[in-house]
XYZ file of C-alpha atoms in Angstrom:
701
model
C -138.676 166.152 73.133
C -139.380 163.529 70.497
C -137.629 160.211 71.222
C -134.959 158.970 68.821
C -133.658 155.638 67.579
C -130.068 154.451 67.861
C -128.522 151.924 65.481
C -125.683 150.329 67.388
C -123.078 148.901 65.005
C -120.983 146.071 66.387
C -119.760 143.198 64.199
C -122.166 144.081 61.389
C -120.466 146.835 59.406
C -122.283 146.586 56.076
C -125.324 147.908 54.229
C -126.833 144.784 52.632
C -129.059 142.417 54.667
C -128.729 144.735 57.665
C -131.969 144.798 59.639
C -131.385 147.889 61.818
C -130.243 150.068 58.898
C -133.047 148.800 56.690
C -135.655 149.623 59.351
C -134.425 153.142 60.149
C -134.151 153.973 56.440
C -137.932 153.499 56.274
C -138.685 155.364 59.505
C -139.299 159.124 59.833
C -137.952 159.163 63.404
C -134.658 160.943 64.001
C -131.774 158.608 64.679
C -128.090 158.076 65.316
C -125.893 155.441 63.673
C -123.384 154.690 66.420
C -120.084 152.802 66.461
C -118.056 152.571 69.663
C -114.392 151.903 70.310
C -115.136 150.470 73.747
C -112.209 150.629 76.206
C -113.368 147.564 78.140
C -113.617 145.517 74.936
C -110.323 146.799 73.569
C -108.577 145.682 76.763
C -109.434 142.078 75.884
C -106.194 140.119 75.445
C -107.283 138.801 72.035
C -107.341 142.260 70.374
C -104.668 143.082 67.806
C -103.893 146.146 65.724
C -104.724 144.267 62.517
C -108.274 143.747 63.827
C -108.674 147.497 64.382
C -107.286 148.321 60.939
C -109.714 145.864 59.320
C -112.642 147.320 61.282
C -111.646 150.857 60.305
C -111.581 149.948 56.624
C -115.101 148.584 56.957
C -116.310 151.686 58.797
C -114.984 154.008 56.093
C -116.530 151.846 53.374
C -119.930 151.915 55.084
C -119.779 155.645 55.805
C -119.028 156.333 52.141
C -122.049 154.284 51.100
C -124.341 155.975 53.605
C -123.160 159.422 52.551
C -123.581 158.641 48.852
C -119.881 159.146 48.105
C -118.048 157.233 45.405
C -116.515 154.079 46.867
C -113.399 154.356 44.716
C -111.298 156.660 46.871
C -107.520 156.741 46.784
C -106.800 158.594 50.023
C -105.865 156.904 53.292
C -108.729 155.780 55.473
C -107.332 158.003 58.219
C -107.939 161.060 56.046
C -111.639 160.231 55.959
C -114.033 162.341 58.062
C -117.139 160.472 59.154
C -120.276 161.955 57.606
C -123.054 159.634 58.752
C -121.664 157.323 61.409
C -121.155 158.689 64.911
C -117.938 157.156 66.222
C -116.940 157.451 69.887
C -114.138 156.146 72.072
C -116.262 155.341 75.156
C -118.078 152.441 76.790
C -121.523 151.395 75.596
C -123.549 152.166 78.725
C -121.819 155.542 79.119
C -122.645 156.444 75.503
C -126.308 155.460 75.766
C -126.673 157.300 79.058
C -125.179 160.464 77.500
C -127.515 160.293 74.502
C -130.544 159.568 76.664
C -129.905 162.637 78.820
C -129.973 164.907 75.767
C -132.682 163.167 73.747
C -134.778 160.253 75.067
C -134.016 157.001 73.259
C -137.050 155.239 71.851
C -135.192 152.047 71.008
C -131.737 150.671 70.315
C -131.535 148.572 67.159
C -128.612 146.164 66.772
C -127.688 142.610 65.871
C -127.369 139.707 68.257
C -123.695 139.030 68.987
C -122.034 135.883 70.323
C -118.653 137.055 71.554
C -116.188 136.494 74.367
C -117.057 136.848 78.045
C -116.280 140.583 78.122
C -118.693 141.307 75.287
C -121.271 139.067 76.961
C -120.913 141.101 80.182
C -121.180 144.326 78.176
C -124.402 143.153 76.519
C -125.913 142.233 79.883
C -124.990 145.655 81.287
C -126.641 147.397 78.315
C -129.807 145.348 78.713
C -129.926 146.170 82.443
C -129.592 149.876 81.632
C -132.349 149.604 79.029
C -134.717 147.939 81.506
C -133.957 150.552 84.151
C -134.644 153.405 81.709
C -137.605 151.895 79.822
C -135.628 151.760 76.574
C -136.399 149.011 74.093
C -133.424 147.113 72.702
C -134.111 145.101 69.565
C -131.398 142.509 68.799
C -131.841 140.930 65.363
C -130.399 137.578 64.329
C -127.657 137.552 61.691
C -126.063 134.115 62.116
C -128.875 131.641 62.787
C -127.727 131.215 66.390
C -130.454 131.011 69.039
C -130.113 132.802 72.363
C -131.315 130.756 75.337
C -131.618 127.581 73.252
C -133.261 125.056 75.555
C -132.781 121.950 73.436
C -129.937 121.288 70.970
C -132.429 119.294 68.893
C -134.036 122.618 67.981
C -130.903 124.215 66.518
C -131.385 122.985 62.950
C -135.056 123.923 62.915
C -134.226 127.431 64.109
C -131.350 127.767 61.663
C -133.576 126.780 58.752
C -136.199 129.239 59.933
C -133.514 131.941 59.863
C -132.617 131.015 56.268
C -136.312 130.979 55.334
C -136.694 134.626 56.228
C -136.197 137.066 53.344
C -133.108 139.228 53.454
C -133.509 142.770 54.701
C -133.966 145.304 51.947
C -130.871 147.322 51.113
C -131.747 151.056 51.282
C -131.862 152.639 47.837
C -130.597 156.135 46.973
C -133.813 157.959 47.938
C -134.047 156.169 51.268
C -130.425 156.971 52.016
C -131.080 160.625 51.253
C -134.039 160.680 53.670
C -131.957 158.810 56.241
C -129.222 161.456 56.075
C -131.863 164.118 56.749
C -132.955 162.362 59.948
C -129.450 161.854 61.361
C -128.868 163.912 64.487
C -125.099 164.110 64.352
C -123.626 165.355 61.109
C -120.840 167.921 60.680
C -122.003 171.376 61.716
C -125.266 170.317 63.399
C -123.930 169.453 66.847
C -127.405 168.577 68.124
C -126.013 165.977 70.506
C -122.542 166.124 72.012
C -120.850 162.935 73.092
C -117.643 162.433 74.989
C -114.838 160.791 72.993
C -116.280 161.554 69.560
C -113.884 160.639 66.728
C -114.095 162.574 63.479
C -111.725 160.101 61.791
C -110.974 156.402 62.409
C -109.010 155.714 65.570
C -105.542 154.333 64.898
C -104.368 151.328 66.926
C -101.458 153.418 68.230
C -103.996 155.808 69.797
C -105.750 153.042 71.739
C -104.264 152.877 75.216
C -105.838 149.535 76.087
C -103.864 147.612 73.451
C -100.321 146.674 74.566
C -97.644 148.306 72.447
C -96.393 145.002 71.052
C -99.877 144.228 69.727
C -100.632 147.562 68.062
C -98.875 146.710 64.796
C -100.564 145.639 61.580
C -99.926 142.516 59.509
C -98.253 143.479 56.224
C -100.010 140.944 54.015
C -103.425 140.728 55.608
C -106.646 141.072 53.664
C -108.259 144.502 53.186
C -111.572 145.119 54.939
C -114.905 146.532 53.835
C -118.198 145.459 52.301
C -117.156 146.269 48.727
C -114.174 143.911 49.032
C -116.283 141.203 50.644
C -118.884 141.198 47.879
C -116.205 141.259 45.208
C -114.438 138.254 46.748
C -117.699 136.313 47.003
C -118.362 137.045 43.333
C -114.917 135.778 42.325
C -115.376 132.622 44.426
C -118.741 131.764 42.889
C -117.684 132.608 39.351
C -114.100 131.289 39.208
C -112.286 130.012 42.286
C -114.977 127.865 43.906
C -114.584 124.971 41.471
C -111.370 123.881 43.228
C -112.679 124.311 46.756
C -112.960 120.612 47.681
C -109.569 119.623 46.298
C -107.559 122.669 47.328
C -108.446 123.369 50.939
C -105.860 121.099 52.601
C -102.603 122.474 51.238
C -101.312 125.891 52.324
C -100.193 126.353 48.715
C -103.527 125.883 46.941
C -105.887 127.051 49.686
C -104.997 130.714 49.115
C -107.184 130.756 46.027
C -109.430 127.702 46.367
C -110.849 128.709 49.771
C -113.634 131.269 49.698
C -111.534 133.846 51.598
C -114.682 135.212 53.258
C -113.943 134.350 56.887
C -112.738 137.793 58.112
C -115.671 139.487 56.370
C -118.111 137.107 58.071
C -116.368 137.623 61.409
C -116.518 141.433 61.332
C -119.875 141.611 59.576
C -118.780 143.028 56.222
C -120.919 140.364 54.561
C -124.068 138.565 55.648
C -123.957 134.804 56.269
C -127.467 134.451 54.867
C -126.447 136.362 51.740
C -123.450 134.048 51.199
C -125.611 130.937 51.585
C -128.348 132.200 49.276
C -125.923 133.359 46.586
C -124.214 129.963 46.727
C -127.592 128.273 46.442
C -128.360 130.368 43.388
C -125.053 129.297 41.802
C -125.877 125.666 42.539
C -129.238 125.992 40.802
C -127.539 127.480 37.742
C -125.012 124.632 37.655
C -127.694 121.973 37.918
C -129.613 123.564 35.096
C -126.455 123.620 32.969
C -125.822 119.979 33.864
C -129.312 118.989 32.704
C -128.618 120.654 29.387
C -125.225 118.893 29.152
C -123.368 122.196 29.107
C -119.916 121.360 30.343
C -118.326 118.617 32.443
C -117.036 120.972 35.176
C -120.550 121.158 36.654
C -119.953 118.022 38.751
C -116.782 119.314 40.397
C -118.417 122.692 40.931
C -121.435 121.083 42.604
C -119.254 118.936 44.860
C -117.217 121.941 45.924
C -120.204 124.180 46.589
C -122.015 121.443 48.532
C -118.917 121.129 50.711
C -118.745 124.905 51.124
C -122.420 125.101 52.077
C -121.982 122.458 54.764
C -119.172 124.488 56.312
C -121.331 127.594 56.357
C -123.887 125.599 58.346
C -121.210 124.221 60.652
C -119.982 127.747 61.311
C -123.222 128.574 63.124
C -123.277 125.113 64.700
C -120.020 125.892 66.506
C -120.959 129.446 67.445
C -124.111 128.026 69.037
C -121.888 126.084 71.445
C -120.389 129.256 72.882
C -123.792 130.956 72.896
C -125.249 128.088 74.920
C -122.225 127.772 77.215
C -120.106 130.967 77.468
C -117.829 129.261 80.003
C -116.256 127.282 77.132
C -113.892 130.241 76.812
C -112.324 129.350 80.174
C -113.330 125.787 81.040
C -112.946 122.407 79.370
C -116.232 121.133 77.994
C -115.479 117.786 79.638
C -114.191 118.631 83.104
C -112.527 115.228 83.451
C -109.625 116.610 81.399
C -109.201 119.808 83.431
C -106.117 118.626 85.302
C -104.167 117.809 82.137
C -101.482 120.288 81.051
C -102.076 122.287 84.250
C -99.805 120.579 86.734
C -96.732 122.386 88.117
C -94.055 122.488 85.454
C -96.371 121.575 82.571
C -96.197 124.983 80.912
C -92.732 125.515 79.436
C -92.223 129.194 78.631
C -89.286 128.408 76.340
C -91.402 126.084 74.225
C -94.257 128.581 74.136
C -92.027 131.418 72.901
C -90.418 129.204 70.263
C -93.851 128.098 69.043
C -95.182 131.689 68.989
C -92.322 132.912 66.809
C -91.995 129.906 64.506
C -88.732 128.573 65.929
C -89.543 124.999 66.988
C -87.188 123.321 64.492
C -89.917 121.649 62.432
C -89.912 123.637 59.155
C -93.545 123.086 58.205
C -94.792 124.127 61.655
C -92.524 127.186 61.651
C -93.613 128.163 58.131
C -97.297 128.008 59.101
C -96.754 130.129 62.205
C -94.700 132.739 60.353
C -97.305 132.846 57.598
C -99.923 133.669 60.235
C -97.712 136.389 61.681
C -97.344 137.990 58.257
C -100.773 137.403 56.723
C -103.203 136.783 59.586
C -104.540 133.717 57.807
C -103.748 130.128 56.940
C -106.038 127.244 56.023
C -107.830 125.202 58.648
C -105.767 122.008 58.471
C -102.611 123.987 59.170
C -104.253 125.805 62.076
C -105.285 122.477 63.552
C -101.737 121.181 63.108
C -100.312 124.185 64.988
C -102.696 123.568 67.893
C -101.991 119.838 67.871
C -98.235 120.432 68.041
C -98.640 122.935 70.879
C -101.047 120.882 72.996
C -99.663 117.381 72.416
C -95.984 117.665 71.484
C -95.226 120.727 73.642
C -97.923 119.876 76.227
C -99.151 123.480 76.417
C -102.525 124.388 77.879
C -105.018 125.420 75.177
C -106.168 128.297 77.400
C -102.677 129.822 77.360
C -102.181 129.565 73.608
C -105.691 130.856 72.818
C -104.940 134.621 73.085
C -101.867 134.405 70.864
C -103.755 132.570 68.112
C -106.716 134.944 68.425
C -104.428 137.911 67.819
C -102.900 136.138 64.826
C -106.228 135.238 63.218
C -107.674 138.162 61.294
C -110.913 136.150 61.287
C -110.898 135.493 65.049
C -114.419 134.383 65.935
C -114.807 133.428 69.629
C -117.628 130.982 68.911
C -115.362 129.008 66.604
C -112.048 129.680 68.316
C -112.671 128.154 71.730
C -114.709 125.053 70.760
C -112.154 124.286 68.042
C -109.188 124.715 70.390
C -110.769 122.278 72.807
C -111.594 119.844 70.028
C -107.978 119.881 68.785
C -106.631 119.593 72.344
C -108.871 116.586 73.028
C -110.821 118.023 75.975
C -114.385 117.890 74.608
C -114.930 114.232 75.426
C -116.932 113.672 72.224
C -114.221 113.984 69.571
C -111.409 111.638 68.583
C -107.867 112.678 69.451
C -106.159 114.622 66.676
C -102.397 114.273 66.891
C -100.723 115.491 63.722
C -97.511 114.023 62.381
C -96.058 117.382 61.369
C -93.290 115.923 59.246
C -95.781 113.856 57.246
C -98.127 116.824 56.926
C -95.296 118.837 55.425
C -94.376 116.088 52.980
C -98.018 115.606 51.962
C -99.102 119.231 51.704
C -95.820 120.893 50.668
C -93.784 118.080 49.082
C -91.317 120.345 47.289
C -90.934 122.770 50.187
C -92.231 125.775 48.244
C -94.252 127.040 51.198
C -91.435 126.362 53.658
C -88.852 128.254 51.627
C -91.126 131.278 51.346
C -91.718 131.646 55.075
C -88.532 130.090 56.485
C -85.892 131.848 54.365
C -83.102 130.328 56.462
C -83.792 127.102 54.553
C -84.182 128.593 51.074
C -80.993 126.922 49.816
C -81.681 123.499 51.349
C -82.442 120.696 48.915
C -85.889 119.088 48.817
C -84.396 115.922 50.306
C -83.728 117.718 53.604
C -86.224 120.586 53.520
C -88.593 118.843 55.963
C -85.833 117.514 58.244
C -82.860 119.883 57.984
C -81.468 118.670 61.313
C -80.444 115.452 59.550
C -77.948 117.295 57.362
C -74.292 116.609 57.992
C -71.895 119.438 58.770
C -70.660 119.390 55.189
C -74.196 119.742 53.847
C -74.876 122.599 56.247
C -71.788 124.273 54.883
C -72.933 123.634 51.316
C -76.399 125.097 51.916
C -75.121 127.872 54.204
C -77.375 127.049 57.126
C -76.318 126.224 60.668
C -78.572 123.910 62.687
C -78.072 124.985 66.274
C -79.355 124.014 69.687
C -78.938 120.262 69.264
C -80.431 118.095 71.991
C -77.876 116.923 74.506
C -80.165 114.286 76.003
C -83.686 112.949 75.685
C -85.954 112.743 78.696
C -88.545 110.044 79.218
C -91.358 112.351 78.136
C -89.614 113.412 74.931
C -88.755 116.885 76.138
C -85.131 117.853 76.042
C -82.400 120.120 77.301
C -80.181 121.922 74.822
C -76.629 123.038 74.267
C -75.446 125.669 71.779
C -74.055 125.524 69.231
C -74.122 122.128 67.503
C -70.681 120.604 67.170
C -69.512 121.915 63.792
C -66.381 121.588 61.742
C -63.862 124.364 62.271
C -64.347 125.498 58.676
C -68.006 126.194 59.379
C -67.312 127.965 62.666
C -64.880 130.290 60.946
C -67.547 131.483 58.507
C -70.558 131.245 60.814
C -71.521 134.858 60.227
C -72.318 133.991 56.601
C -74.705 131.239 57.613
C -78.412 131.346 58.323
C -79.297 129.870 61.719
C -82.142 127.415 62.215
C -82.975 125.537 65.437
C -82.723 121.821 66.029
C -86.171 120.221 66.729
C -87.270 121.440 70.119
C -88.804 118.074 71.104
C -88.904 114.503 69.865
C -92.159 114.512 67.895
C -92.947 110.783 68.062
C -92.098 110.327 71.722
C -93.974 113.427 72.941
C -97.021 112.467 70.868
C -97.073 108.987 72.397
C -96.722 110.306 75.946
C -99.520 112.847 75.397
C -101.883 110.324 73.831
C -101.299 107.908 76.684
C -102.191 110.605 79.215
C -105.428 111.505 77.449
C -106.328 107.872 76.780
C -106.058 107.063 80.475
C -108.635 109.743 81.238
C -110.922 108.789 78.348
C -111.156 105.171 79.529
C -112.608 106.133 82.890
C -116.332 105.515 83.258
C -116.842 108.934 84.848
C -115.333 110.534 81.732
C -117.660 108.577 79.444
C -120.686 109.625 81.445
C -119.649 113.272 81.365
C -118.929 113.052 77.631
C -122.483 111.847 77.069
C -123.758 115.005 78.747
C -121.493 117.104 76.532
C -122.958 115.435 73.452
C -126.514 116.051 74.590
C -125.720 119.720 75.112
C -123.513 120.392 72.063
C -123.468 117.477 69.613
C -124.960 117.961 66.158
C -128.274 116.223 65.500
C -128.859 113.983 62.521
C -132.607 114.596 62.517
C -135.441 115.827 64.666
C -136.599 112.291 65.468
C -133.527 111.718 67.622
C -134.746 111.805 71.174
C -132.363 113.204 73.733
C -133.138 110.363 76.119
C -132.515 107.612 73.585
C -129.132 106.118 72.754
C -126.733 108.842 71.630
C -123.299 108.549 70.025
C -120.718 107.724 72.639
C -117.488 109.600 73.118
C -114.709 108.281 70.949
C -112.366 105.923 72.743
C -108.639 106.056 72.239
C -108.604 102.420 71.224
C -111.324 102.652 68.578
C -110.492 101.143 65.208
C -109.237 103.399 62.458
C -109.414 102.875 58.720
C -106.484 104.114 56.687
C -106.403 104.932 53.018
C -103.722 106.495 50.873
C -104.890 109.002 48.311
C -102.253 110.002 45.821
C -101.696 113.631 45.046
C -100.052 115.600 42.282
C -96.752 117.194 43.160
C -96.407 120.954 43.049
C -93.759 120.680 40.331
C -96.144 118.825 38.036
C -98.993 121.178 38.780
C -96.839 124.209 37.973
C -95.812 122.604 34.688
C -99.438 122.129 33.692
C -100.501 125.726 34.023
C -99.319 129.132 35.128
C -101.300 128.946 38.328
C -100.829 126.099 40.805
C -103.267 123.253 40.286
C -105.044 122.148 43.467
C -103.399 119.376 45.416
C -105.832 116.650 46.333
C -106.785 116.627 49.986
C -105.103 113.819 51.868
C -108.071 112.272 53.577
C -107.380 109.207 55.659
C -103.615 109.084 55.262
C -103.218 109.577 58.996
C -105.422 110.118 62.021
C -105.628 113.830 61.356
C -108.479 114.127 58.874
C -110.274 117.171 60.157
C -113.100 119.355 58.977
C -111.046 121.385 56.553
C -112.504 124.858 56.207
C -114.660 125.334 59.277
C -112.843 128.295 60.666
C -111.464 130.052 57.681
C -111.384 131.064 54.053
C -109.061 133.637 52.446
C -105.794 134.765 50.419
C -103.669 134.150 47.208
C -101.410 131.784 45.260
C -97.909 130.703 46.174
C -96.070 133.275 44.104
C -97.825 136.275 45.585
C -99.394 135.852 49.004
C -100.148 139.486 49.774
C -103.957 139.929 49.970
C -103.657 143.572 48.889
C -102.071 142.433 45.635
C -104.591 139.736 44.832
C -106.865 140.233 41.858
C -110.155 138.786 43.005
C -112.000 140.382 40.134
C -113.518 143.819 39.877
C -114.312 145.616 43.107
C -117.940 145.923 42.347
C -120.803 145.583 44.742
C -123.222 142.749 44.216
C -126.699 144.064 44.799
C -128.592 142.028 47.394
C -131.890 143.246 45.960
C -131.330 141.164 42.848
C -131.902 137.972 44.812
C -135.288 136.543 43.762
C -137.817 136.679 46.562
C -138.999 133.221 45.598
C -135.505 131.810 46.005
C -135.735 128.253 47.404
C -134.391 127.828 50.874
C -131.401 125.544 51.307
C -132.393 122.163 52.667
C -130.533 121.525 55.869
C -127.761 118.967 55.515
C -128.234 118.150 59.178
C -131.678 116.687 58.623
C -131.739 115.122 55.166
C -129.832 112.273 53.619
C -128.706 114.340 50.640
C -127.133 117.685 50.016
C -129.537 120.450 49.054
C -129.853 119.349 45.453
C -132.519 118.016 43.168
C -130.447 115.967 40.717
C -130.302 112.189 41.112
C -126.508 112.117 41.184
C -126.302 114.158 44.362
C -123.925 112.870 47.024
C -125.535 110.947 49.883
C -124.580 111.737 53.469
C -124.094 109.786 56.639
C -123.534 110.955 60.185
C -120.552 109.752 62.199
C -121.640 108.301 65.535
C -118.343 109.249 67.171
C -117.790 112.920 66.344
C -121.257 113.617 64.805
C -119.778 115.044 61.582
C -121.986 114.726 58.492
C -119.927 112.966 55.810
C -120.659 113.439 52.121
C -118.926 110.355 50.657
C -121.499 107.523 50.461
C -118.968 104.681 50.106
C -116.420 105.922 52.634
C -115.544 103.370 55.312
C -114.362 105.989 57.798
C -115.343 109.480 58.909
C -113.390 112.217 57.144
C -113.491 114.291 60.338
C -112.194 111.867 62.982
C -111.328 108.786 60.865
C -113.494 106.539 63.024
C -114.844 103.383 61.396
C -118.303 103.737 59.898
C -121.099 101.845 61.634
């Protein structure tokens, strides 16, 4: 029998810039396009029903494109019968073995994946089976991450080489027709029979490996699929991207100013290289318009897109960390911190449950958590604040909060998730401590409490004066605003943690009408005291010489490189010390009330950089959703749902100059923003006159 090819779809459910699909569309060999609901992968504790729903939407979108069916369909995705994609509910090795017994496999074509430890084990098992059965497996790069990278100095060179390569050709109509003729499994043919074949998408409720409480969907999450992804990119580059730099900090403005592409990049509905090249093309157009003096907005556009491009590069930079050291999922990068938060009694289940459900008594923290529960997304600064509060104020182990956050994030990407959790928890050894003042964050990013009132309806009647600290209201004010603050602390312990009594002592008039009142908890811990205790504990470890030596090794293995001339054996940036000087600045920002008065849509609130020690890389993990009046992604008008054709990208398109290696952003105009690399956290800063790093706030040397 003639051997066949198998295209194994994983986190690459799209048609454009897809190497395996492009190659088989030009090959006469018979083939199978295979997607697997793998029981061992679905048993991973980070899986959530919203992830499965998003994947299913992408699968239906791709199957419609492959079958030549109109993308504008009104029926439910679960009414769709797969025409071109073979979908099975079995493990990978079992599926390949079953196919190979019926028709010998010539080669398996797929994309390289950097996932969690279970997916890493699965990939190794597949490669072992391929070697044992003389089957070629061809794993193509789609993120610029290098497998078996020997020297971190080579990352930028390899990433630029990845960007240099032309995008894979998107199959045209004739090629798709020929491809359909070579497919072995289509309705009625039955040439190969596989166990667990699914004719329609598998619903989360039908997946036994997902716990019942995690099978639900998120009502306001973003809709999946390649058509949506390309449409959202088009709206970002044509309209929304201008406000990217100024709008990414606030949970109010970030819904529209962020690119909103993160879940599509995570699940492979859009190609990273395509996003970077389309952004580069937009930058070239803006520079040309600037030369011809066509419009003042070009400068703000260029600043925003340069910032966006840097975050696209940093996305792969972080994924490379997990690729090079898979144990980051379970172990601290700097082992000197491994004993912290893991002593008997450190993990408080009551605190963890309150944090998970948005009931910690700090309105801004609770609003961010409830927003995640409903939408599956919130901007990066707010994510970092949630982790900071959990790991410093509640003293929870980052390993134990990781699964909950992964299930909440629609854009959960292991390569970003685990390094970022460790960075926020202060266990990398090479990053400054990030302890957020959650009250100040709320006042800075949501001064009028618009975001809080939307997601914490118990406080909807509370005045702006008390919206960030409702526990300070007197009994008469609680009666006035019809909210009861309950669970007041009876005593404060030396570490800032507390015991509680219920309810708060209230006037008899309030008790008599308590059923008419909304109930909101008193702050679960003393924020200032717990932050101080936590910082002291980490600082004591950071000051040890053994910690500094280990941190140096972490930098050599994972730190970003300013340029290729940096020798690994020369002096490298030292781990940030807790006592290092900080430079503070106070950037003013427009209030939401004023911004609403200026236009119908909220104007972006300026990012508060340097106002506290919490200035963090804003949009590294995420990008997605809508304005403050209407947060439901399904209701957002991102522009027409039209597909942007990858083939229209000029072949001679210049490659983006790497911001890691050069002293300027990838731009030709003389007014481009210079860069400088922080010697503490290694972040590349784009403000030439800044006295402190915008990532870690360390003083510039």
